[in-house]
Coordinates of C-alpha atoms and ligand atoms in Angstrom, one line a residue:
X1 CA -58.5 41.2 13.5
X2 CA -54.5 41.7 13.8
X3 CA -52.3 40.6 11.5
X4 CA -48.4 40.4 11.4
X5 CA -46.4 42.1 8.6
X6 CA -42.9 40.5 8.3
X7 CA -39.9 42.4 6.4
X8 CA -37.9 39.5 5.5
X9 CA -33.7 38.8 5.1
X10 CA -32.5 39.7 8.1
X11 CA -30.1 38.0 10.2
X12 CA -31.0 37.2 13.9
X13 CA -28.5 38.1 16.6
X14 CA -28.8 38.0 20.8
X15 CA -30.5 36.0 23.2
X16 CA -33.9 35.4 24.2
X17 CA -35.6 32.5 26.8
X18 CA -37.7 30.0 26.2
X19 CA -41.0 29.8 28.0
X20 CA -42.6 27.4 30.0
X21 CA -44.5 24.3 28.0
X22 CA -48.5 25.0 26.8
X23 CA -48.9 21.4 26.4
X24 CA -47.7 20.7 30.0
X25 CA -49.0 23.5 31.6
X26 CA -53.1 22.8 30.4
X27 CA -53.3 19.2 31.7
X28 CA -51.6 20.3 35.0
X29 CA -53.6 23.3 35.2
X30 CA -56.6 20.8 34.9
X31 CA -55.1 17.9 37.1
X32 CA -55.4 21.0 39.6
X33 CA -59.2 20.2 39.7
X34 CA -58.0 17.3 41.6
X35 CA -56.3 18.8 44.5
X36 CA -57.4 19.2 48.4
X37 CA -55.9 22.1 49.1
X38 CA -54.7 25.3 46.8
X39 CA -51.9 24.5 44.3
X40 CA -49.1 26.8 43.1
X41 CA -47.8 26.9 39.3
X42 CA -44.7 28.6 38.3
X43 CA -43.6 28.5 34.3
X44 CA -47.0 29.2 32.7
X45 CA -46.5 30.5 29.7
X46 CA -48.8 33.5 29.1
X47 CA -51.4 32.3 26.3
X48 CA -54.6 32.2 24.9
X49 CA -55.0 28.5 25.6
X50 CA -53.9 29.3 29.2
X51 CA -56.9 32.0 29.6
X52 CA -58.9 29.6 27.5
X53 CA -58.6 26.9 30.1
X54 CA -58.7 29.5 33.5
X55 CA -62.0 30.5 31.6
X56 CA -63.2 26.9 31.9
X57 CA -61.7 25.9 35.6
X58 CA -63.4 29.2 37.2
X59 CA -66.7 27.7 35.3
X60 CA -65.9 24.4 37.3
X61 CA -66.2 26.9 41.0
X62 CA -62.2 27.2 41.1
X63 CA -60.9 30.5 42.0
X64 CA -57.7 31.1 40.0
X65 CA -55.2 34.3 40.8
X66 CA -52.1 35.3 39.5
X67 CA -49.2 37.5 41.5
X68 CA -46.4 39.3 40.9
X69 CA -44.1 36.8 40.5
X70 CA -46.0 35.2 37.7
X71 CA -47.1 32.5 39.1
X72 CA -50.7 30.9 39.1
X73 CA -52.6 30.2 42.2
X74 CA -55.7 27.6 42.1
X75 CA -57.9 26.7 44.5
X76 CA -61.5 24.9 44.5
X77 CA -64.2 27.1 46.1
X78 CA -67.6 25.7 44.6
X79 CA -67.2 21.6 43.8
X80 CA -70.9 21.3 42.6
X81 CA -70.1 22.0 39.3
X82 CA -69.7 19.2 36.9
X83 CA -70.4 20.6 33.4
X84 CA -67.6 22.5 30.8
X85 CA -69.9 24.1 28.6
X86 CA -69.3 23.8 24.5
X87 CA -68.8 27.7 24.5
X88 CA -66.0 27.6 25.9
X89 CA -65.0 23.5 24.9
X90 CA -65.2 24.6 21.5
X91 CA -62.6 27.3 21.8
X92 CA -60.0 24.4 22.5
X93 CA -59.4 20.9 22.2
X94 CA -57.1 20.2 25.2
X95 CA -60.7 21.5 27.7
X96 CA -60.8 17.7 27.0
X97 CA -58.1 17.1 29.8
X98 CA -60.7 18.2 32.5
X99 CA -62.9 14.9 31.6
X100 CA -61.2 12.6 34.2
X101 CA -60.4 14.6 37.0
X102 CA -63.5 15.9 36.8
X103 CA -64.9 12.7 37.0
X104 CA -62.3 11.2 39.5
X105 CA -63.0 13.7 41.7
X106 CA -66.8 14.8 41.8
X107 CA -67.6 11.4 40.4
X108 CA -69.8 12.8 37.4
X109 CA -68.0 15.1 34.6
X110 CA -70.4 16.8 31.6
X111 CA -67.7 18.0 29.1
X112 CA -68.3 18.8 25.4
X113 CA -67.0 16.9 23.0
X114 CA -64.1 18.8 21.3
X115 CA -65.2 19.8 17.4
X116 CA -63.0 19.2 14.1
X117 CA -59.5 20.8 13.7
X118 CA -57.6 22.1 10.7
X119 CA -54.7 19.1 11.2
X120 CA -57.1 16.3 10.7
X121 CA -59.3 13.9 12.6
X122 CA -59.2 14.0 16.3
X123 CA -61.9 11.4 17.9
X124 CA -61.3 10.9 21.6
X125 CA -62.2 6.9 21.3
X126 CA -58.8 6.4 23.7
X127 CA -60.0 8.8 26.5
X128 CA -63.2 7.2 26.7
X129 CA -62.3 3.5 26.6
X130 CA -59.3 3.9 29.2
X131 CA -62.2 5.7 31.6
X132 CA -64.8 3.2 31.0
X133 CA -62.1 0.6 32.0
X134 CA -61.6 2.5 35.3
X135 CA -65.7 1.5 35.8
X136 CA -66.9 4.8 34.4
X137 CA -70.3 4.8 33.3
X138 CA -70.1 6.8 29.9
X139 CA -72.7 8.3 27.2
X140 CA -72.5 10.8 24.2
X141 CA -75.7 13.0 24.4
X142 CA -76.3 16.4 22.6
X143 CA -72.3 16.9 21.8
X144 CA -71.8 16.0 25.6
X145 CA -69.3 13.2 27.0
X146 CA -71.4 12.2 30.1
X147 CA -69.4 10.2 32.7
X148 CA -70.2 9.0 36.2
X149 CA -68.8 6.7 38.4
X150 CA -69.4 6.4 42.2
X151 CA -66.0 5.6 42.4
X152 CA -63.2 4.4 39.8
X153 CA -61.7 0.5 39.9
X154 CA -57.8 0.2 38.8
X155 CA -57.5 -1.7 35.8
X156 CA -55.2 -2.6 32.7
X157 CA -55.9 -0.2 30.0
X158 CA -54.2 -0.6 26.7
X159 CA -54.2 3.2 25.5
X160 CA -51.9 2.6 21.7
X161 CA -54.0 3.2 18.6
X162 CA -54.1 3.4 15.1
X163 CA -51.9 6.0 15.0
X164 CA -49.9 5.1 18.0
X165 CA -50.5 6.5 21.3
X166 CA -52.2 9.4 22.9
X167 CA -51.0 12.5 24.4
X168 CA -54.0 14.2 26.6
X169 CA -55.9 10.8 26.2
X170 CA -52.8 9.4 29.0
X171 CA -53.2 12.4 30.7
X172 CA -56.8 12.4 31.3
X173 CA -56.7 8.4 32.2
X174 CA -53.9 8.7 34.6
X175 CA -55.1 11.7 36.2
X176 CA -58.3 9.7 36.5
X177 CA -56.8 6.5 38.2
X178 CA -54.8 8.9 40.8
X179 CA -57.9 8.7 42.6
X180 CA -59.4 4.7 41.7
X181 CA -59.2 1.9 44.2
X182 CA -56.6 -0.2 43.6
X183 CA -54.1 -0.6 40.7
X184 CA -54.2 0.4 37.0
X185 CA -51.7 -0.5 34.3
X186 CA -51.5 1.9 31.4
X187 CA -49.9 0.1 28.4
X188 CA -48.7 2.1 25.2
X189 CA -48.9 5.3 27.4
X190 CA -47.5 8.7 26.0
X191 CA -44.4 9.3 27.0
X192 CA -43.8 13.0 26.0
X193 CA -42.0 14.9 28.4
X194 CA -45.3 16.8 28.7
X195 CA -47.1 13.6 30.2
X196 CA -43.9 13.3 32.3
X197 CA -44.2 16.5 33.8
X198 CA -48.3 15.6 34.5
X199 CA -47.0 12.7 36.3
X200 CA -44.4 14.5 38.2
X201 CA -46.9 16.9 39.3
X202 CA -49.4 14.4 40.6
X203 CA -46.9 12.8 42.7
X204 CA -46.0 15.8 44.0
X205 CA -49.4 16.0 45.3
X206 CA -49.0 12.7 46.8
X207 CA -50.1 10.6 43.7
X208 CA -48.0 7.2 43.2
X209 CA -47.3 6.7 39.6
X210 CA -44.5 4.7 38.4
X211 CA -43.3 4.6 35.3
X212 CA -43.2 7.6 33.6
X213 CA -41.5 8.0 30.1
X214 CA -42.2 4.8 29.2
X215 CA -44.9 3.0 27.5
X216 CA -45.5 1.1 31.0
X217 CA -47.2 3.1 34.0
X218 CA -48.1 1.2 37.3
X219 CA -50.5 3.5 39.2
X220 CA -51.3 3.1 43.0
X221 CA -54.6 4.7 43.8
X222 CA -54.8 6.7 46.8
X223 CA -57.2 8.1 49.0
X224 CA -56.7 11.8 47.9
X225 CA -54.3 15.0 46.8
X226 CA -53.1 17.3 48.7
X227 CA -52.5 21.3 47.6
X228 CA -48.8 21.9 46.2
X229 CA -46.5 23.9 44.6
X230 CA -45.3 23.0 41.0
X231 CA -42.7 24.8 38.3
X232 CA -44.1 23.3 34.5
X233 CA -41.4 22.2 31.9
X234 CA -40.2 24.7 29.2
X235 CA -41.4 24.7 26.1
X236 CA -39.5 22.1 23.7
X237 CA -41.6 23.1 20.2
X238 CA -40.9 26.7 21.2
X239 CA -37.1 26.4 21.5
X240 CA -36.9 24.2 18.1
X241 CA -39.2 26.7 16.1
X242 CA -36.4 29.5 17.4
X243 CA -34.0 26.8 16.2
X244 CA -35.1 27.3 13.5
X245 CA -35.9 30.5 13.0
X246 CA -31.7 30.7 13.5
X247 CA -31.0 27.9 10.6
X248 CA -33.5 29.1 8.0
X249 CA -32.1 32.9 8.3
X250 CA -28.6 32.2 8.3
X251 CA -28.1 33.3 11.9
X252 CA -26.3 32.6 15.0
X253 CA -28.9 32.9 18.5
X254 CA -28.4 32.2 22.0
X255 CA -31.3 30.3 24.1
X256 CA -32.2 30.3 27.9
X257 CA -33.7 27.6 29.4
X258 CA -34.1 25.0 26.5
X259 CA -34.5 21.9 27.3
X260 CA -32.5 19.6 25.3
X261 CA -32.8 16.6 26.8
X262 CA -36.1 16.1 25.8
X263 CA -35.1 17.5 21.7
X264 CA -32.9 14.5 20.9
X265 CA -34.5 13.7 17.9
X266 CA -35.2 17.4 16.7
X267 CA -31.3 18.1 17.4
X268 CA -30.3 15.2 15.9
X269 CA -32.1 16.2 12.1
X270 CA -31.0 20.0 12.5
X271 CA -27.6 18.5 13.1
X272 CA -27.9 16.9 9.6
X273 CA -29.2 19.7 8.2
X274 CA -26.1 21.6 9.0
X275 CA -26.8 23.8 11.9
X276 CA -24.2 23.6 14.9
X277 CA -26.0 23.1 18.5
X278 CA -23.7 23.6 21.5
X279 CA -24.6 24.6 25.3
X280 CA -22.9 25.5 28.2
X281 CA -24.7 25.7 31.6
X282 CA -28.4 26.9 31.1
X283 CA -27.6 28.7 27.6
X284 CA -28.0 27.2 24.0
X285 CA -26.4 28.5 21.3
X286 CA -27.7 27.5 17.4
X287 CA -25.0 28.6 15.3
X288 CA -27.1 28.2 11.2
X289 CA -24.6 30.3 9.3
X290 CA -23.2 26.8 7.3
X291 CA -24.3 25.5 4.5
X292 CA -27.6 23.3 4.7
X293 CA -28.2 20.2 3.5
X294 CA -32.3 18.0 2.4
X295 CA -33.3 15.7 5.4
X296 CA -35.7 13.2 5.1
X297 CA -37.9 12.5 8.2
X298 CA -41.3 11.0 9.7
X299 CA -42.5 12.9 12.5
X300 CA -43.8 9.9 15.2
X301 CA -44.9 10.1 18.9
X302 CA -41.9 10.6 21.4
X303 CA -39.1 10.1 21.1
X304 CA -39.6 11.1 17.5
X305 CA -39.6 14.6 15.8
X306 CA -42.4 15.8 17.1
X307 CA -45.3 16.7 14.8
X308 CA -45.7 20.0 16.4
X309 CA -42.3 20.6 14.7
X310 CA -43.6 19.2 11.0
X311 CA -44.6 22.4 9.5
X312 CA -41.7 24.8 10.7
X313 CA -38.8 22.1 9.7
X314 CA -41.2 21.9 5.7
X315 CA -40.1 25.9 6.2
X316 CA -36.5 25.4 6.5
X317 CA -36.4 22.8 3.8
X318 CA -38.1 24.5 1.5
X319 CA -35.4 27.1 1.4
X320 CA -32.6 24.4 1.7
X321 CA -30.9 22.7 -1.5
X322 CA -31.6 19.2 -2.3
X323 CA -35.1 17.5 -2.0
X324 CA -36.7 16.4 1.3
X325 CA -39.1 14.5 2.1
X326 CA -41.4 14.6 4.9
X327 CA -43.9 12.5 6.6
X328 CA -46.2 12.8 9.4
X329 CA -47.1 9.4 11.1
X330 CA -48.9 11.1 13.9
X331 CA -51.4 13.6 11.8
X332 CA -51.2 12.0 8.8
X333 CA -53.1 15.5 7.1
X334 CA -51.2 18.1 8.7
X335 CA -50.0 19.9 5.5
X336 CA -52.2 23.0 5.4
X337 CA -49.1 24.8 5.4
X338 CA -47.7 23.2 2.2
X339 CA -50.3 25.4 -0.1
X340 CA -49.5 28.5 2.1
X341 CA -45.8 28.3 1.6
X342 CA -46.2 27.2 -2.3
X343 CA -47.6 30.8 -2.3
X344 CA -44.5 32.4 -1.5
X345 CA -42.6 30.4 -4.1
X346 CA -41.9 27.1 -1.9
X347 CA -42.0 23.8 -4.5
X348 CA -44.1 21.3 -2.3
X349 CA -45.5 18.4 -3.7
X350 CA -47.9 16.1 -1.4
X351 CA -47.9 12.4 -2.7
X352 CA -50.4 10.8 0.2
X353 CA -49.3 11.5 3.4
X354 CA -45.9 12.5 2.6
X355 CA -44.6 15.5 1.3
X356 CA -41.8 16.1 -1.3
X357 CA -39.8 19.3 -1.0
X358 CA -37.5 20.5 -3.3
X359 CA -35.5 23.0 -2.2
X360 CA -35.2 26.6 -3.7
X361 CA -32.8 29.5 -3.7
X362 CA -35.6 32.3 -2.5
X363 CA -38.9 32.6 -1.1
X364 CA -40.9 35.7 -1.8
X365 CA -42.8 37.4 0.3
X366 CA -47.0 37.2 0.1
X367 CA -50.3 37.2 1.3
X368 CA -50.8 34.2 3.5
X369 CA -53.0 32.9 6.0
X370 CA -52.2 30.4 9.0
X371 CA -54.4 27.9 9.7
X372 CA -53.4 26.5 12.9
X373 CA -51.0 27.2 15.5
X374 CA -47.9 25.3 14.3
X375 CA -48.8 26.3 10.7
X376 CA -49.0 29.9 12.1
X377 CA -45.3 29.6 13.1
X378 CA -43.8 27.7 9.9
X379 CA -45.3 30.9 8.1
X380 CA -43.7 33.2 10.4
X381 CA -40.6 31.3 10.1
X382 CA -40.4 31.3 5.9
X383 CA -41.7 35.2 5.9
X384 CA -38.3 35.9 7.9
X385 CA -36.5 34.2 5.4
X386 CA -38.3 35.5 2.0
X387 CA -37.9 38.3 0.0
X388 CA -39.9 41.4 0.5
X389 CA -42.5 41.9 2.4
X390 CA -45.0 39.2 4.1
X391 CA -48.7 39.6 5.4
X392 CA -49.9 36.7 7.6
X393 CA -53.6 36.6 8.6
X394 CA -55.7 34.7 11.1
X395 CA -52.8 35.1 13.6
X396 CA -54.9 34.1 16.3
X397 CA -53.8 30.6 15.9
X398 CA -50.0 32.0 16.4
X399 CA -51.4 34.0 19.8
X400 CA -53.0 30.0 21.0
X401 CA -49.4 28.7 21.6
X402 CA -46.8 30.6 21.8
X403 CA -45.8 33.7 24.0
X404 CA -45.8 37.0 21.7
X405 CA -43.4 35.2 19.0
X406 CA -42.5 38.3 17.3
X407 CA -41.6 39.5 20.1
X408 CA -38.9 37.3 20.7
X409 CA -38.0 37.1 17.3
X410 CA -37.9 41.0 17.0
X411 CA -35.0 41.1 20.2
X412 CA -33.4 38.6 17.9
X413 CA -33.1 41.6 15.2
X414 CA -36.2 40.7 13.4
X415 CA -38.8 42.8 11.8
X416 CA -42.0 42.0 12.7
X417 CA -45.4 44.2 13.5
X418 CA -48.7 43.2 14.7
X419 CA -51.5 45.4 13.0
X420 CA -54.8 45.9 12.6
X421 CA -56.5 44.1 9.8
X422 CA -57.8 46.8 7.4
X423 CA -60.4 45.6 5.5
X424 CA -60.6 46.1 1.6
X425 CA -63.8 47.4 0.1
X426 CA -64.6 45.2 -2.6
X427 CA -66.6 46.0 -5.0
X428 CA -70.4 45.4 -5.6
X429 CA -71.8 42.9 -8.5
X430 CA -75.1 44.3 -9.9
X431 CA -77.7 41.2 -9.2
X432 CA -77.9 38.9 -12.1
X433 CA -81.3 39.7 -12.8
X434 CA -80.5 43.4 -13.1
X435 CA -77.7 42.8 -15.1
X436 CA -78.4 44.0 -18.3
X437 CA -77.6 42.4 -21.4
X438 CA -77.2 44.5 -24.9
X439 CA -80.7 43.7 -26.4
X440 CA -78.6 42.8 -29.9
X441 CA -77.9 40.0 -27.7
X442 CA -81.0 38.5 -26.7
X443 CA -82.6 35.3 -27.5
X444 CA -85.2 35.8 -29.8
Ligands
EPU501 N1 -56.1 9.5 18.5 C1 -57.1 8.6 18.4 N2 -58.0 8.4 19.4 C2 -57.9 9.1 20.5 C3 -56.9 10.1 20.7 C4 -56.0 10.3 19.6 O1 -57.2 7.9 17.4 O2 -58.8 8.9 21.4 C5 -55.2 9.7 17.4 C6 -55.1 11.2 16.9 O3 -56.1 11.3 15.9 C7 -53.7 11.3 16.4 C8 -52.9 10.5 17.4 O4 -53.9 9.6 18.0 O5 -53.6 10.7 15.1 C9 -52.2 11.3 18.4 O6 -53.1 12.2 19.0 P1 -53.0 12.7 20.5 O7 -54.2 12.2 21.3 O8 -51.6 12.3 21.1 O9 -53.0 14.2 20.4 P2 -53.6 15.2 21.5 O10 -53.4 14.7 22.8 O11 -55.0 15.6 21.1 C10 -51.4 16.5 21.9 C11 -51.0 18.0 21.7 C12 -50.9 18.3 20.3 C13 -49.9 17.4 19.6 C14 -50.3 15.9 19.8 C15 -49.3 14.9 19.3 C16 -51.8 19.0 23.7 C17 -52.8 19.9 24.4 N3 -51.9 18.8 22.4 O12 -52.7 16.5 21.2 O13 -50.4 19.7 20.2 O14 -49.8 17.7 18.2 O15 -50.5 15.7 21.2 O16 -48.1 15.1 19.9 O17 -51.0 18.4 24.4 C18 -50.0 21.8 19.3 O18 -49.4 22.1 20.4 O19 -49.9 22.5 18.3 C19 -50.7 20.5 19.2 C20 -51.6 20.2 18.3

């Protein structure tokens, strides 16, 4: 397994781009399922999650080829297949998003239920109710969703739950009521710029949605989609992690292509923090060379600070005077990354679902493990920052989301190499029952 080895304290300089969004391009890339004709996609990031999903679309009989211009061509050669197998399912959570066009458009969809994740509990309760409101007949059987519906009703769905509303779940009800007869209200929908761009893309196949980026959608079914051509959104969790990566070194960075419209919130707390944000035309530059100040923040469904930028921003302050404190209203558990960064001297205390950090001069570098993506990146981000050297394993979560990080962050003047994971020969225990005890020491 590779692992990256981080030589920490030094200042970023130069420029680098910000990719296109993962969590726009996998529901599009599965909305494609839905399409008449062959569909174009421009702006795919190239990621593990991205082959992860190809891997489960070519399963579904769709033939998938890149070119030289980096875009992504899709087109549906074999439509009898209706089943995403848990080998690949279980690989990824968003696989979910092929459940309703699947079953919009071959009117039965097999798709395994998504397992447990490292950021807390995950049901899919909201995808299933919105698509049994369409008319979809639906059962759990062997760790399958089984769906089937001879053809989908409009309806009013209520999508909000317990902890507000949900991201993929609106993507895969929408995508599914593209195709119903007749009208369906979405109320409480997503309205991440991610779920925008979804929308976008399905009227641009000749969907008619209405709505999007608010809680409200109004969508007119319609007959069917044509093939298209579609350029994804960039990355907004990308560009805030190199952020970041800028404020918690000390540095000054330029950015291509971020888009800061949809990072009001996440602008607005590094602006309290101390970092000065300007742009002119399509570059951003993140000047973090002041002096930084605690922040206190919940991290809440869009508009909000996203939770996929929780664990880098509990980096930054954990390296910045004064005592923040941090909540995540979306995933309440998502603090794996707390213990990580205590291990390279962070002070993190977790009181419930919030977490109290007080800031401190140094982090040292450590042996440390990510355990998910955004995790992976809050590690990376603290290891540029700390003292000494840092080892961070399991960096496969890293590889998931974003495109080659270090290498970005190395063109920024970063030190950062991938290795191979050597393993340690540890030494063998004699078996207890050969272990010998001095016989002065024996019962009697
Ligand atoms: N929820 C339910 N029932 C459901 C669905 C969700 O109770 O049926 C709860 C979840 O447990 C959570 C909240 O609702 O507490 C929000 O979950 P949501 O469904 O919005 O999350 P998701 O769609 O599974 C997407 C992103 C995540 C991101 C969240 C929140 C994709 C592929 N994934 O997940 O991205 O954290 O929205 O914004 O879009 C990441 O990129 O690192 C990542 C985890």
């Amino acid at each position: 397994m590779e692992m990256l080895v981080v030589k920490g304290e030094r200042p970023l300089s130069g420029r680098v781009a910000i990719s296109g969004a993962k969590n726009a391009a996998l529901p599009i890339m599965a909305a494609t399922l839905l399409a008449d004709g062959p569909v174009t996609l421009r702006n795919i990031p190239q990621l593990v999650d991205v082959a992860t999903l190809a891997r489960v679309l070519v399963s579904l009989g769709m033939n998938i080829h890149g070119d030289t211009s980096g875009a992504l061509h899709f087109e549906t050669v074999d439509d009898s297949q209706q089943t995403a197998d848990y080998e690949l399912v279980r690989r990824m959570r968003a696989s979910i998003c092929v459940l309703g066009p699947l079953l919009a458009k071959r009117k039965r969809a097999c798709v395994s239920l998504p397992g447990g994740c490292n950021i807390g509990h995950r049901p899919i309760d909201l995808h299933l109710k919105g698509l049994r409101a369409l008319g979809a007949d639906i059962s759990i059987e062997n760790g399958y969703v089984h769906a089937a519906a001879d053809r989908l009703v409009g309806a009013d769905i209520y999508l909000g739950g317990a902890f507000g509303s949900t991201v993929t779940g609106t993507c895969n009800v929408m995508s599914a009521a593209v195709l119903a007869e007749g009208t369906t209200h979405i109320e409480a929908a997503a309205c991440e710029p991610e779920v925008i761009d979804l929308g976008n893309f399905l009227n641009s196949l000749g969907a008619n949605i209405v709505g999007l980026g608010t809680p409200f959608l109004t969508i007119e079914g319609v007959e069917s989609l044509s093939g298209g051509n579609y350029s994804v959104i960039s990355d907004r969790i990308e560009a805030a992690t190199l952020m970041i990566a800028a404020g918690i070194t000390g540095s000054e960075i330029q950015l291509e292509n971020a888009p800061l419209s949809h990072m009001t919130a996440v602008l607005e707390v590094l602006d309290q923090v101390g970092l000065k944000i300007s742009s002119t035309a399509n570059v951003t530059t993140v000047d973090g060379r002041g002096d930084r100040s605690a922040v206190d923040f919940v991290a809440r469904p869009y508009p909000g600070i996203p939770t996929d930028v929780q664990a880098q921003m509990m980096s930054m302050m954990s390296v910045t005077p004064g005592k923040s404190v941090i909540a995540d209203a979306v995933f309440p558990d998502r603090f794996m990354h707390a213990s990580e960064l205590t291990r390279m001297g962070a002070q993190i205390r977790r009181e419930g679902s919030t977490a109290v950090v007080q800031g401190v001069p140094r982090l040292s570098g450590a042996n440390v493990m990510a355990s998910d993506l955004r995790a992976s990146a809050a590690l990376v981000l603290a290891a540029l920052a700390a003292e000494g050297k840092t080892v961070i394993r399991r960096i496969y979560h890293l590889d998931r989301g974003y495109e080659r990080l270090e290498n970005k962050l190395n063109a920024l003047g970063a030190k950062i190499q991938r290795v191979e994971d050597q393993p340690v020969e540890i030494p063998s225990v004699p078996s207890l029952s050969k272990a010998s005890t001095p016989r002065s020491n024996r019962a009697a």
